[in-house]
Amino acid sequence: MTLEGKSVAVLIAPRGTEEPEFSKPKQAIEEAGGKVTVVSFEAGVARTVNSDLDEGDSYTIDKTFSDVKADDFDGLVVPGGTVGADKLRGSAEAIDFIRAFFDQKKPVAAICHAPWTLIEAGVLKGRTLTSYPTLKVDIENAGATWTDEEVVVDNGLVTSRDPDDLPAFCAKLVEQIAEGAGAGPAAAN
């Protein structure tokens, strides 16, 4: 699958986003020929984490939430990390940005704790997805069905449980973005 000509936003929350859940999808998109824009709260450099506690690598933030809109992209990746997902779901700008991808029926990929942001955005009702197991009740309370699978695709929404699932997660997110906006998730109101 090629992502030539496709632009994908990958979110990062400084000192909170899980390193492999950020770097592996970014790498998969770039290797498929897509353009990645790293989006965060403020300009500069953000450091990821490993296992929520240990310092990861540093990445340049390309744009802030106030600089971008979903119209600019063909897809969105929301990496996990307990702290990172919590920081993102606490930001109205981040949640509005995420929700706009659903409103525009564009592919969204969320791994591990990232579905917390989808709960906050109010876009899970009637969907089937997976996540880190401790989010099961949160997801069910949001009106979705939780399943314990390596990767789940529900109308353009790609979800996985944890870093062990990254190969399947990356393959499916590239596939969904390559298929285009028609494959994207429908907004659930």
PDB file of C-alpha atoms in Angstrom:
ATOM      1  CA  MET A   1       0.000   0.000   0.000  1.00  0.00           C
ATOM      2  CA  THR A   2       1.221   3.457  -0.806  1.00  0.00           C
ATOM      3  CA  LEU A   3       0.426   6.689   0.957  1.00  0.00           C
ATOM      4  CA  GLU A   4       2.004   8.893  -1.716  1.00  0.00           C
ATOM      5  CA  GLY A   5       0.281  12.269  -1.614  1.00  0.00           C
ATOM      6  CA  LYS A   6      -1.373  11.521   1.750  1.00  0.00           C
ATOM      7  CA  SER A   7      -0.857  13.690   4.814  1.00  0.00           C
ATOM      8  CA  VAL A   8      -1.315  12.272   8.315  1.00  0.00           C
ATOM      9  CA  ALA A   9      -1.397  14.038  11.679  1.00  0.00           C
ATOM     10  CA  VAL A  10       0.313  12.159  14.510  1.00  0.00           C
ATOM     11  CA  LEU A  11      -0.344  13.580  17.978  1.00  0.00           C
ATOM     12  CA  ILE A  12       2.219  13.847  20.761  1.00  0.00           C
ATOM     13  CA  ALA A  13       1.829  14.929  24.373  1.00  0.00           C
ATOM     14  CA  PRO A  14       5.191  15.964  25.850  1.00  0.00           C
ATOM     15  CA  ARG A  15       6.503  13.576  28.511  1.00  0.00           C
ATOM     16  CA  GLY A  16       3.439  11.399  28.179  1.00  0.00           C
ATOM     17  CA  THR A  17       3.136   9.780  24.761  1.00  0.00           C
ATOM     18  CA  GLU A  18       4.460   6.224  24.641  1.00  0.00           C
ATOM     19  CA  GLU A  19       7.610   6.077  22.468  1.00  0.00           C
ATOM     20  CA  PRO A  20       6.914   3.012  20.278  1.00  0.00           C
ATOM     21  CA  GLU A  21       3.231   3.923  19.903  1.00  0.00           C
ATOM     22  CA  PHE A  22       4.367   7.247  18.426  1.00  0.00           C
ATOM     23  CA  SER A  23       7.508   6.282  16.514  1.00  0.00           C
ATOM     24  CA  LYS A  24       6.360   3.015  14.890  1.00  0.00           C
ATOM     25  CA  PRO A  25       3.159   4.420  13.269  1.00  0.00           C
ATOM     26  CA  LYS A  26       5.105   7.529  12.190  1.00  0.00           C
ATOM     27  CA  GLN A  27       7.739   5.291  10.600  1.00  0.00           C
ATOM     28  CA  ALA A  28       5.107   3.087   8.894  1.00  0.00           C
ATOM     29  CA  ILE A  29       3.389   6.118   7.351  1.00  0.00           C
ATOM     30  CA  GLU A  30       6.678   7.574   6.118  1.00  0.00           C
ATOM     31  CA  GLU A  31       7.852   4.220   4.728  1.00  0.00           C
ATOM     32  CA  ALA A  32       4.565   3.969   2.809  1.00  0.00           C
ATOM     33  CA  GLY A  33       5.284   7.389   1.269  1.00  0.00           C
ATOM     34  CA  GLY A  34       2.974   9.491   3.447  1.00  0.00           C
ATOM     35  CA  LYS A  35       3.784  12.863   4.953  1.00  0.00           C
ATOM     36  CA  VAL A  36       3.617  13.040   8.766  1.00  0.00           C
ATOM     37  CA  THR A  37       2.855  16.227  10.653  1.00  0.00           C
ATOM     38  CA  VAL A  38       3.571  16.000  14.387  1.00  0.00           C
ATOM     39  CA  VAL A  39       0.897  17.974  16.252  1.00  0.00           C
ATOM     40  CA  SER A  40       0.922  19.028  19.912  1.00  0.00           C
ATOM     41  CA  PHE A  41      -0.042  21.772  22.357  1.00  0.00           C
ATOM     42  CA  GLU A  42       2.860  24.136  21.757  1.00  0.00           C
ATOM     43  CA  ALA A  43       5.757  24.541  19.336  1.00  0.00           C
ATOM     44  CA  GLY A  44       9.194  23.148  20.056  1.00  0.00           C
ATOM     45  CA  VAL A  45      10.384  19.672  20.932  1.00  0.00           C
ATOM     46  CA  ALA A  46       8.500  16.955  22.821  1.00  0.00           C
ATOM     47  CA  ARG A  47      10.008  13.987  24.604  1.00  0.00           C
ATOM     48  CA  THR A  48       8.169  10.659  24.632  1.00  0.00           C
ATOM     49  CA  VAL A  49       8.224   8.071  27.428  1.00  0.00           C
ATOM     50  CA  ASN A  50       8.790   4.334  27.665  1.00  0.00           C
ATOM     51  CA  SER A  51       6.427   2.353  29.916  1.00  0.00           C
ATOM     52  CA  ASP A  52       4.981   5.681  31.151  1.00  0.00           C
ATOM     53  CA  LEU A  53       8.023   6.345  33.365  1.00  0.00           C
ATOM     54  CA  ASP A  54      11.319   6.258  31.488  1.00  0.00           C
ATOM     55  CA  GLU A  55      12.403   9.010  29.099  1.00  0.00           C
ATOM     56  CA  GLY A  56      12.048   8.261  25.413  1.00  0.00           C
ATOM     57  CA  ASP A  57      13.303  10.153  22.384  1.00  0.00           C
ATOM     58  CA  SER A  58      12.753  13.794  21.437  1.00  0.00           C
ATOM     59  CA  TYR A  59      10.711  14.882  18.412  1.00  0.00           C
ATOM     60  CA  THR A  60      10.160  18.218  16.732  1.00  0.00           C
ATOM     61  CA  ILE A  61       6.582  19.439  16.856  1.00  0.00           C
ATOM     62  CA  ASP A  62       5.588  20.555  13.359  1.00  0.00           C
ATOM     63  CA  LYS A  63       2.306  22.297  14.227  1.00  0.00           C
ATOM     64  CA  THR A  64       0.172  23.154  17.232  1.00  0.00           C
ATOM     65  CA  PHE A  65      -3.535  22.391  17.538  1.00  0.00           C
ATOM     66  CA  SER A  66      -4.277  26.064  16.900  1.00  0.00           C
ATOM     67  CA  ASP A  67      -2.331  25.855  13.594  1.00  0.00           C
ATOM     68  CA  VAL A  68      -4.159  22.879  12.072  1.00  0.00           C
ATOM     69  CA  LYS A  69      -7.566  21.589  11.093  1.00  0.00           C
ATOM     70  CA  ALA A  70      -8.724  18.128  10.049  1.00  0.00           C
ATOM     71  CA  ASP A  71      -9.259  19.466   6.507  1.00  0.00           C
ATOM     72  CA  ASP A  72      -5.448  19.539   6.157  1.00  0.00           C
ATOM     73  CA  PHE A  73      -5.063  15.755   6.602  1.00  0.00           C
ATOM     74  CA  ASP A  74      -6.083  12.392   5.193  1.00  0.00           C
ATOM     75  CA  GLY A  75      -5.886  10.592   8.542  1.00  0.00           C
ATOM     76  CA  LEU A  76      -5.037  10.828  12.218  1.00  0.00           C
ATOM     77  CA  VAL A  77      -2.956   8.721  14.617  1.00  0.00           C
ATOM     78  CA  VAL A  78      -3.473   9.073  18.376  1.00  0.00           C
ATOM     79  CA  PRO A  79      -0.699   7.214  20.233  1.00  0.00           C
ATOM     80  CA  GLY A  80      -1.178   5.958  23.758  1.00  0.00           C
ATOM     81  CA  GLY A  81       0.679   6.321  26.975  1.00  0.00           C
ATOM     82  CA  THR A  82      -1.373   6.758  30.123  1.00  0.00           C
ATOM     83  CA  VAL A  83      -0.145  10.277  30.830  1.00  0.00           C
ATOM     84  CA  GLY A  84      -0.152  11.323  27.174  1.00  0.00           C
ATOM     85  CA  ALA A  85      -3.712  10.174  26.534  1.00  0.00           C
ATOM     86  CA  ASP A  86      -4.845  11.891  29.725  1.00  0.00           C
ATOM     87  CA  LYS A  87      -3.162  15.163  28.698  1.00  0.00           C
ATOM     88  CA  LEU A  88      -4.800  14.988  25.266  1.00  0.00           C
ATOM     89  CA  ARG A  89      -8.292  14.245  26.596  1.00  0.00           C
ATOM     90  CA  GLY A  90      -7.961  17.216  28.951  1.00  0.00           C
ATOM     91  CA  SER A  91      -7.438  19.633  26.056  1.00  0.00           C
ATOM     92  CA  ALA A  92     -10.522  21.071  24.343  1.00  0.00           C
ATOM     93  CA  GLU A  93      -8.382  21.920  21.281  1.00  0.00           C
ATOM     94  CA  ALA A  94      -7.122  18.349  20.975  1.00  0.00           C
ATOM     95  CA  ILE A  95     -10.599  16.865  21.416  1.00  0.00           C
ATOM     96  CA  ASP A  96     -12.126  19.239  18.851  1.00  0.00           C
ATOM     97  CA  PHE A  97      -9.354  18.300  16.399  1.00  0.00           C
ATOM     98  CA  ILE A  98      -9.943  14.570  16.942  1.00  0.00           C
ATOM     99  CA  ARG A  99     -13.740  14.909  16.665  1.00  0.00           C
ATOM    100  CA  ALA A 100     -13.377  16.758  13.337  1.00  0.00           C
ATOM    101  CA  PHE A 101     -11.818  13.651  11.738  1.00  0.00           C
ATOM    102  CA  PHE A 102     -14.940  11.682  12.660  1.00  0.00           C
ATOM    103  CA  ASP A 103     -17.195  14.469  11.394  1.00  0.00           C
ATOM    104  CA  GLN A 104     -15.311  14.378   8.078  1.00  0.00           C
ATOM    105  CA  LYS A 105     -15.345  10.550   7.933  1.00  0.00           C
ATOM    106  CA  LYS A 106     -11.558  10.283   7.820  1.00  0.00           C
ATOM    107  CA  PRO A 107      -9.519   7.337   9.125  1.00  0.00           C
ATOM    108  CA  VAL A 108      -8.430   7.501  12.772  1.00  0.00           C
ATOM    109  CA  ALA A 109      -6.024   5.113  14.517  1.00  0.00           C
ATOM    110  CA  ALA A 110      -5.815   4.937  18.329  1.00  0.00           C
ATOM    111  CA  ILE A 111      -3.746   2.524  20.409  1.00  0.00           C
ATOM    112  CA  CYS A 112      -3.524   1.528  24.078  1.00  0.00           C
ATOM    113  CA  HIS A 113      -4.898   4.381  26.271  1.00  0.00           C
ATOM    114  CA  ALA A 114      -5.624   6.676  23.278  1.00  0.00           C
ATOM    115  CA  PRO A 115      -9.320   5.651  23.135  1.00  0.00           C
ATOM    116  CA  TRP A 116      -9.765   7.845  26.243  1.00  0.00           C
ATOM    117  CA  THR A 117      -9.593  10.764  23.793  1.00  0.00           C
ATOM    118  CA  LEU A 118     -12.327   9.172  21.649  1.00  0.00           C
ATOM    119  CA  ILE A 119     -14.535   8.750  24.717  1.00  0.00           C
ATOM    120  CA  GLU A 120     -14.009  12.435  25.522  1.00  0.00           C
ATOM    121  CA  ALA A 121     -14.840  13.347  21.917  1.00  0.00           C
ATOM    122  CA  GLY A 122     -18.128  11.428  22.158  1.00  0.00           C
ATOM    123  CA  VAL A 123     -17.545   9.367  19.001  1.00  0.00           C
ATOM    124  CA  LEU A 124     -17.711   5.752  20.206  1.00  0.00           C
ATOM    125  CA  LYS A 125     -21.426   4.992  20.546  1.00  0.00           C
ATOM    126  CA  GLY A 126     -22.298   1.869  18.552  1.00  0.00           C
ATOM    127  CA  ARG A 127     -18.692   1.046  17.630  1.00  0.00           C
ATOM    128  CA  THR A 128     -16.534  -2.014  18.314  1.00  0.00           C
ATOM    129  CA  LEU A 129     -12.945  -1.431  19.340  1.00  0.00           C
ATOM    130  CA  THR A 130     -10.088  -2.562  21.521  1.00  0.00           C
ATOM    131  CA  SER A 131      -7.680  -0.779  23.844  1.00  0.00           C
ATOM    132  CA  TYR A 132      -5.509  -1.388  26.844  1.00  0.00           C
ATOM    133  CA  PRO A 133      -7.677  -3.730  28.946  1.00  0.00           C
ATOM    134  CA  THR A 134      -8.228  -1.255  31.805  1.00  0.00           C
ATOM    135  CA  LEU A 135     -10.248   0.983  29.470  1.00  0.00           C
ATOM    136  CA  LYS A 136     -12.875  -1.746  28.840  1.00  0.00           C
ATOM    137  CA  VAL A 137     -15.512  -0.374  31.238  1.00  0.00           C
ATOM    138  CA  ASP A 138     -14.893   3.230  30.117  1.00  0.00           C
ATOM    139  CA  ILE A 139     -15.437   2.199  26.500  1.00  0.00           C
ATOM    140  CA  GLU A 140     -18.564   0.197  27.314  1.00  0.00           C
ATOM    141  CA  ASN A 141     -19.929   3.129  29.336  1.00  0.00           C
ATOM    142  CA  ALA A 142     -19.414   5.295  26.236  1.00  0.00           C
ATOM    143  CA  GLY A 143     -21.793   3.000  24.335  1.00  0.00           C
ATOM    144  CA  ALA A 144     -19.233   0.915  22.454  1.00  0.00           C
ATOM    145  CA  THR A 145     -18.367  -2.775  22.443  1.00  0.00           C
ATOM    146  CA  TRP A 146     -14.899  -3.651  23.726  1.00  0.00           C
ATOM    147  CA  THR A 147     -13.099  -6.734  22.438  1.00  0.00           C
ATOM    148  CA  ASP A 148      -9.731  -8.262  23.338  1.00  0.00           C
ATOM    149  CA  GLU A 149      -8.106  -8.498  19.898  1.00  0.00           C
ATOM    150  CA  GLU A 150      -4.751  -7.507  18.409  1.00  0.00           C
ATOM    151  CA  VAL A 151      -6.330  -4.971  16.046  1.00  0.00           C
ATOM    152  CA  VAL A 152      -9.924  -3.966  15.368  1.00  0.00           C
ATOM    153  CA  VAL A 153     -11.150  -1.949  12.381  1.00  0.00           C
ATOM    154  CA  ASP A 154     -14.615  -0.411  12.640  1.00  0.00           C
ATOM    155  CA  ASN A 155     -15.562   1.748   9.662  1.00  0.00           C
ATOM    156  CA  GLY A 156     -12.153   3.425   9.408  1.00  0.00           C
ATOM    157  CA  LEU A 157     -11.390   3.466  13.138  1.00  0.00           C
ATOM    158  CA  VAL A 158      -8.298   1.332  13.827  1.00  0.00           C
ATOM    159  CA  THR A 159      -7.573   0.329  17.435  1.00  0.00           C
ATOM    160  CA  SER A 160      -5.054  -1.918  19.192  1.00  0.00           C
ATOM    161  CA  ARG A 161      -4.264  -2.874  22.787  1.00  0.00           C
ATOM    162  CA  ASP A 162      -0.595  -2.120  23.424  1.00  0.00           C
ATOM    163  CA  PRO A 163       2.905  -1.943  21.876  1.00  0.00           C
ATOM    164  CA  ASP A 164       2.946  -5.714  21.243  1.00  0.00           C
ATOM    165  CA  ASP A 165       0.182  -5.117  18.663  1.00  0.00           C
ATOM    166  CA  LEU A 166       2.087  -2.431  16.726  1.00  0.00           C
ATOM    167  CA  PRO A 167       2.868  -4.529  13.605  1.00  0.00           C
ATOM    168  CA  ALA A 168      -0.838  -5.276  13.011  1.00  0.00           C
ATOM    169  CA  PHE A 169      -1.879  -1.759  14.079  1.00  0.00           C
ATOM    170  CA  CYS A 170       0.562  -0.067  11.684  1.00  0.00           C
ATOM    171  CA  ALA A 171      -0.431  -2.318   8.763  1.00  0.00           C
ATOM    172  CA  LYS A 172      -4.141  -1.587   9.265  1.00  0.00           C
ATOM    173  CA  LEU A 173      -3.721   2.155   9.755  1.00  0.00           C
ATOM    174  CA  VAL A 174      -1.717   2.395   6.520  1.00  0.00           C
ATOM    175  CA  GLU A 175      -4.401   0.330   4.749  1.00  0.00           C
ATOM    176  CA  GLN A 176      -7.260   2.508   6.026  1.00  0.00           C
ATOM    177  CA  ILE A 177      -5.521   5.779   5.167  1.00  0.00           C
ATOM    178  CA  ALA A 178      -4.643   4.449   1.693  1.00  0.00           C
ATOM    179  CA  GLU A 179      -8.326   3.650   1.109  1.00  0.00           C
ATOM    180  CA  GLY A 180      -9.162   7.300   1.729  1.00  0.00           C
ATOM    181  CA  ALA A 181     -11.850   9.416   3.289  1.00  0.00           C
ATOM    182  CA  GLY A 182     -14.673   7.115   2.175  1.00  0.00           C
ATOM    183  CA  ALA A 183     -13.369   4.493   4.586  1.00  0.00           C
ATOM    184  CA  GLY A 184     -13.372   6.894   7.525  1.00  0.00           C
ATOM    185  CA  PRO A 185     -15.431   6.545  10.661  1.00  0.00           C
ATOM    186  CA  ALA A 186     -18.902   8.045  10.772  1.00  0.00           C
ATOM    187  CA  ALA A 187     -19.594  10.450  13.617  1.00  0.00           C
ATOM    188  CA  ALA A 188     -21.715   8.904  16.342  1.00  0.00           C
ATOM    189  CA  ASN A 189     -23.959  11.469  17.961  1.00  0.00           C
TER     190      ASN A 189
END
